[in-house]
Structures are given as C-alpha cells and as structure tokens.
Coordinates of C-alpha atoms in Angstrom, one line a residue:
X1 CA -4.7 4.7 -4.9
X2 CA -4.1 0.8 -6.3
X3 CA -6.1 -1.5 -4.1
X4 CA -7.1 -5.5 -3.9
X5 CA -9.6 -6.9 -2.0
X6 CA -8.5 -10.1 0.5
X7 CA -9.7 -12.3 3.1
X8 CA -7.2 -13.2 6.0
X9 CA -6.3 -17.0 5.5
X10 CA -5.4 -19.6 8.2
X11 CA -1.9 -19.8 7.0
X12 CA -1.1 -16.2 7.4
X13 CA -2.0 -15.8 11.0
X14 CA -0.1 -16.8 14.2
X15 CA -1.2 -18.8 17.5
X16 CA -3.5 -15.8 18.4
X17 CA -5.3 -16.1 15.2
X18 CA -4.4 -12.8 14.1
X19 CA -2.5 -12.0 11.1
X20 CA 1.5 -11.8 11.5
X21 CA 3.8 -9.4 10.9
X22 CA 5.5 -11.0 8.1
X23 CA 2.1 -11.6 6.6
X24 CA 1.5 -7.8 6.8
X25 CA 4.5 -7.1 4.7
X26 CA 3.8 -9.6 2.4
X27 CA 0.3 -8.1 1.8
X28 CA 1.9 -4.9 0.8
X29 CA 4.7 -6.4 -1.2
X30 CA 1.7 -8.2 -3.3
X31 CA 0.2 -5.0 -3.6
X32 CA 2.9 -2.9 -5.1
X33 CA 3.8 -6.0 -7.3
X34 CA 0.3 -6.6 -8.7
X35 CA 0.2 -2.6 -9.5
X36 CA 3.3 -3.0 -11.4
X37 CA 2.1 -6.0 -13.4
X38 CA -1.0 -4.3 -14.1
X39 CA 0.8 -1.1 -15.4
X40 CA 2.9 -2.9 -17.4
X41 CA 6.2 -2.5 -15.5
X42 CA 6.3 -5.6 -14.0
X43 CA 8.9 -8.2 -13.0
X44 CA 9.3 -9.2 -16.7
X45 CA 9.8 -5.8 -17.9
X46 CA 12.1 -5.1 -15.5
X47 CA 14.3 -8.2 -16.4
X48 CA 14.1 -7.0 -19.9
X49 CA 15.4 -3.7 -18.8
X50 CA 18.2 -4.9 -16.8
X51 CA 16.8 -3.2 -13.6
X52 CA 15.1 -3.9 -10.4
X53 CA 13.6 -2.0 -7.6
X54 CA 15.1 -2.7 -4.1
X55 CA 13.7 -1.9 -0.8
X56 CA 15.9 0.4 1.2
X57 CA 13.7 1.1 4.2
X58 CA 10.4 0.4 5.9
X59 CA 8.3 2.2 8.2
X60 CA 5.2 0.5 9.4
X61 CA 2.4 1.5 11.9
X62 CA 0.1 -1.4 13.0
X63 CA -3.4 -0.1 14.8
X64 CA -4.9 -3.6 14.7
X65 CA -4.1 -6.9 13.5
X66 CA -6.8 -8.2 11.0
X67 CA -8.3 -11.5 12.7
X68 CA -8.5 -14.8 10.6
X69 CA -11.5 -14.9 7.9
X70 CA -11.7 -11.2 8.2
X71 CA -12.2 -9.2 4.8
X72 CA -9.5 -6.6 4.2
X73 CA -8.6 -4.0 1.4
X74 CA -5.0 -3.3 0.9
X75 CA -4.0 -0.1 -1.1
X76 CA -0.6 1.4 -2.3
X77 CA 0.5 4.6 -4.2
X78 CA 3.8 6.1 -5.3
X79 CA 4.7 9.4 -3.5
X80 CA 7.4 10.7 -6.0
X81 CA 10.8 10.3 -6.6
X82 CA 14.2 12.0 -6.3
X83 CA 17.6 10.6 -7.7
X84 CA 17.8 6.7 -7.6
X85 CA 15.1 6.7 -4.8
X86 CA 11.0 6.0 -5.3
X87 CA 8.7 6.7 -2.2
X88 CA 5.7 4.6 -1.6
X89 CA 3.0 4.2 0.8
X90 CA 0.9 1.3 1.8
X91 CA -2.3 1.1 3.9
X92 CA -4.6 -2.1 4.8
X93 CA -8.1 -1.3 6.1
X94 CA -11.0 -3.4 7.3
X95 CA -14.4 -3.8 5.7
X96 CA -15.6 -0.6 7.7
X97 CA -12.7 1.2 5.8
X98 CA -11.2 1.8 9.2
X99 CA -7.4 1.7 9.0
X100 CA -5.5 -1.3 10.6
X101 CA -2.0 -0.8 9.1
X102 CA -0.2 2.0 7.4
X103 CA 3.3 2.4 6.1
X104 CA 5.8 4.5 4.3
X105 CA 8.7 3.2 2.2
X106 CA 11.7 3.8 0.5
X107 CA 13.2 1.9 -2.7
X108 CA 15.9 2.5 -5.2
X109 CA 16.5 1.4 -8.6
X110 CA 19.3 -0.8 -9.1
X111 CA 20.9 -1.5 -12.7
X112 CA 21.5 -5.5 -12.9
X113 CA 24.3 -5.6 -15.0
X114 CA 26.8 -3.3 -12.7
X115 CA 25.1 -4.0 -9.6
X116 CA 25.0 -0.2 -8.8
X117 CA 22.0 2.1 -8.2
X118 CA 20.6 3.9 -11.4
X119 CA 18.9 7.3 -11.7
X120 CA 14.8 7.0 -11.8
X121 CA 13.8 8.1 -15.2
X122 CA 10.5 9.2 -16.2
X123 CA 9.7 5.9 -18.0
X124 CA 10.2 4.1 -14.7
X125 CA 7.6 5.7 -12.7
X126 CA 5.1 7.4 -15.5
X127 CA 3.0 4.2 -15.9
X128 CA 1.6 4.6 -12.2
X129 CA 0.3 8.0 -12.6
X130 CA 0.5 11.1 -10.6
X131 CA 2.0 10.4 -7.0
X132 CA 0.1 11.0 -4.1
X133 CA 0.5 12.6 -0.9
X134 CA 2.9 10.6 1.7
X135 CA 1.0 9.6 5.0
X136 CA 1.8 12.1 7.8
X137 CA 3.9 10.5 10.4
X138 CA 6.1 11.7 13.4
X139 CA 9.4 12.3 12.5
X140 CA 11.6 9.4 12.8
X141 CA 15.3 8.5 11.7
X142 CA 15.5 6.1 8.8
X143 CA 18.8 5.0 9.4
X144 CA 19.0 2.3 12.2
X145 CA 22.1 1.7 14.2
X146 CA 22.8 -0.8 16.7
X147 CA 23.1 0.1 20.4
X148 CA 26.4 -0.6 21.7
X149 CA 25.3 -3.1 24.3
X150 CA 23.7 -6.3 22.5
X151 CA 23.8 -10.2 22.8
X152 CA 24.4 -12.4 20.0
X153 CA 21.7 -14.7 18.9
X154 CA 22.0 -18.0 17.1
X155 CA 23.1 -18.3 13.6
X156 CA 20.8 -18.7 10.5
X157 CA 21.8 -20.1 7.4
X158 CA 19.9 -18.6 4.5
X159 CA 17.9 -21.5 2.8
X160 CA 15.9 -21.5 -0.4
X161 CA 12.6 -20.5 1.3
X162 CA 14.4 -17.2 1.9
X163 CA 15.0 -16.4 -1.4
X164 CA 12.7 -14.2 -3.9
X165 CA 13.0 -13.9 -7.5
X166 CA 16.1 -11.5 -7.4
X167 CA 17.8 -14.4 -5.9
X168 CA 18.0 -12.6 -2.7
X169 CA 16.6 -13.0 0.9
X170 CA 13.3 -11.8 0.7
X171 CA 12.3 -8.5 2.5
X172 CA 10.2 -9.8 4.7
X173 CA 12.3 -12.3 5.8
X174 CA 14.6 -10.3 7.6
X175 CA 11.9 -9.6 9.6
X176 CA 11.0 -12.9 10.2
X177 CA 14.6 -13.5 11.4
X178 CA 14.5 -10.8 13.8
X179 CA 11.6 -11.6 15.5
X180 CA 12.7 -15.2 16.0
X181 CA 16.1 -14.0 17.1
X182 CA 14.9 -11.6 19.3
X183 CA 12.4 -14.4 20.9
X184 CA 9.5 -11.8 21.7
X185 CA 5.9 -12.6 21.3
X186 CA 4.9 -9.0 22.2
X187 CA 2.7 -7.5 19.7
X188 CA 4.9 -5.2 17.7
X189 CA 3.0 -1.5 17.0
X190 CA 5.5 -0.2 15.0
X191 CA 8.5 -1.7 12.8
X192 CA 11.2 0.0 11.3
X193 CA 13.8 -1.4 8.9
X194 CA 17.0 -0.3 7.3
X195 CA 18.1 -2.7 4.7
X196 CA 22.1 -2.5 3.8
X197 CA 23.4 -5.5 2.0
X198 CA 21.4 -8.5 0.4
X199 CA 22.0 -11.8 1.6
X200 CA 21.6 -15.0 -0.7
X201 CA 21.5 -18.8 -0.7
X202 CA 24.3 -20.1 1.9
X203 CA 25.0 -17.1 3.6
X204 CA 25.2 -17.1 7.7
X205 CA 23.2 -14.7 9.4
X206 CA 24.4 -13.5 12.7
X207 CA 22.0 -11.4 14.6
X208 CA 22.8 -8.9 17.4
X209 CA 19.9 -8.2 19.8
X210 CA 19.7 -4.7 22.0
X211 CA 16.3 -4.2 24.2
X212 CA 15.4 -1.0 25.1
X213 CA 12.1 -1.1 27.4
X214 CA 9.4 -2.4 24.8
X215 CA 11.7 -1.8 21.8
X216 CA 14.3 -4.2 20.4
X217 CA 16.7 -3.5 18.0
X218 CA 18.2 -6.5 15.7
X219 CA 21.0 -6.2 13.2
X220 CA 21.6 -9.0 11.1
X221 CA 24.9 -9.4 10.0
X222 CA 26.7 -11.8 7.4
X223 CA 29.8 -14.0 8.0
X224 CA 32.1 -11.0 6.9
X225 CA 30.5 -9.1 9.6
X226 CA 28.7 -6.7 7.2
X227 CA 25.1 -5.6 8.4
X228 CA 22.3 -7.0 5.8
X229 CA 19.5 -5.1 7.7
X230 CA 18.7 -3.7 10.9
X231 CA 15.1 -4.1 12.4
X232 CA 13.7 -1.9 14.8
X233 CA 10.4 -3.5 16.6
X234 CA 8.2 -1.6 19.2
X235 CA 5.4 -3.3 21.2
X236 CA 2.3 -1.5 22.4
X237 CA -1.3 -1.6 23.0
X238 CA -3.8 -2.0 20.0
X239 CA -5.3 1.1 19.2
X240 CA -9.3 1.3 18.2
X241 CA -9.4 4.6 16.5

C-alpha cells in the first residue's frame, strides 16, 4: 500500500468542524497522484505518452468524518486491470489505525490524441508493483440510473475553479455540484458516482434530483441533455467500529 500522512486543515472542514465529502475525495485523488509521481508514471509521463487515466466510478463508504486538527493516514493500492480498465482501492485511517473511510474505484486509460479509451498495457501498471486485494463490499450496481420521478435544480455554469489539468471538470467537483443541488446537510455515509461524459469550461450543467428516503440521486446533464455524471448519496448514522 502506498501511504502518506496528513492533518485535517481548517480549509478542508465544513460548518460541523469535520472533513467535507469533497475533501475526502481530494485526499484520495492526491494519494493516487502522489503514488504515480513517485513511481515515475505521473502527469508529465502520461502527457508524453499521450495518455491519461480517467475516473469511471467511485464507491466510497464513510464510517467517520475526521475532525479539524486530527492526524490521518491516507493509503491506496491498485487491484488489477482488465482491457481498458484499472481498479484501485483507497483507505483513510486515524492515528490509532481505525478505518475512517474506504473506497473502491474504476478507471480507464484514455488516448489523448483520438479521445478514445485504449487498452492498459503492462508498462502502464508495472511501476505500481503487484496488485493487492480489493476491499470486500456488499454487491452494488456500478451503473447509476436517474429514477423517472425527479425535480430540476438551478443550472450551474462550469467555471475555472471546476477545471483540472485534463481541462475537464475535476471528479470531486461533480460531487460538490450534486450536494449543492440536493441542498442537503445530511451526513453522507455512502457515495457512488458514475462518470459518463467530461464537462468543460463554459458548459452549463443541469441537475436532476430524485429523493428516495435517506438517499438521493443527482444526474448532472450538459446543455445537450447528455449525462456528465450521476451521483448517488445515502445518509446514515456514524459507525464507531
């Protein structure tokens, strides 16, 4: 497992004094990026190869949100690959080694020249070492579908602060858009995201929101009616195990 240590900053917390969901995702994204850089297959290497790893889906389980000032360890490891896809797990732990958050993710390798997915080759993944085992989770569909009954939220124009080095909306920003569109302050305990089409600067995102008890599905469509991402969030009680 690749790991790095950190401390929860004031800029990463919400009004409850705990790490925000968006910040959780940022920690995980940073961790995998750090590993790639340290393995010599980071951003510059991928640009030279004309490739980029794109996130296809998240499944994140939050047992406890760490508090301001708390020291944490963030870890990640690849879990194998098949065809165009690569699989990666993440964990966040407190100082005692108790697991705060765990996540499973699916990525695909993109050819930047033609904009099409390309097969993952041994050279793309060998620097990470031997793949580890995936975190055991209850079965759940990776593909998310917006229920037929929904309401439309206020449109969101993609601005420069939404964009990352791939010139697309950053993965975490879709989740932030969905949370704001749902206008919910309930603590999310499980998050699933199905990324479909990258949004770019100037796009207008139209949220479609459907509630089902303590769970909400938010589909983020562009101006052409195409789904850019579908976000499913479920609230629940904090776990202390």
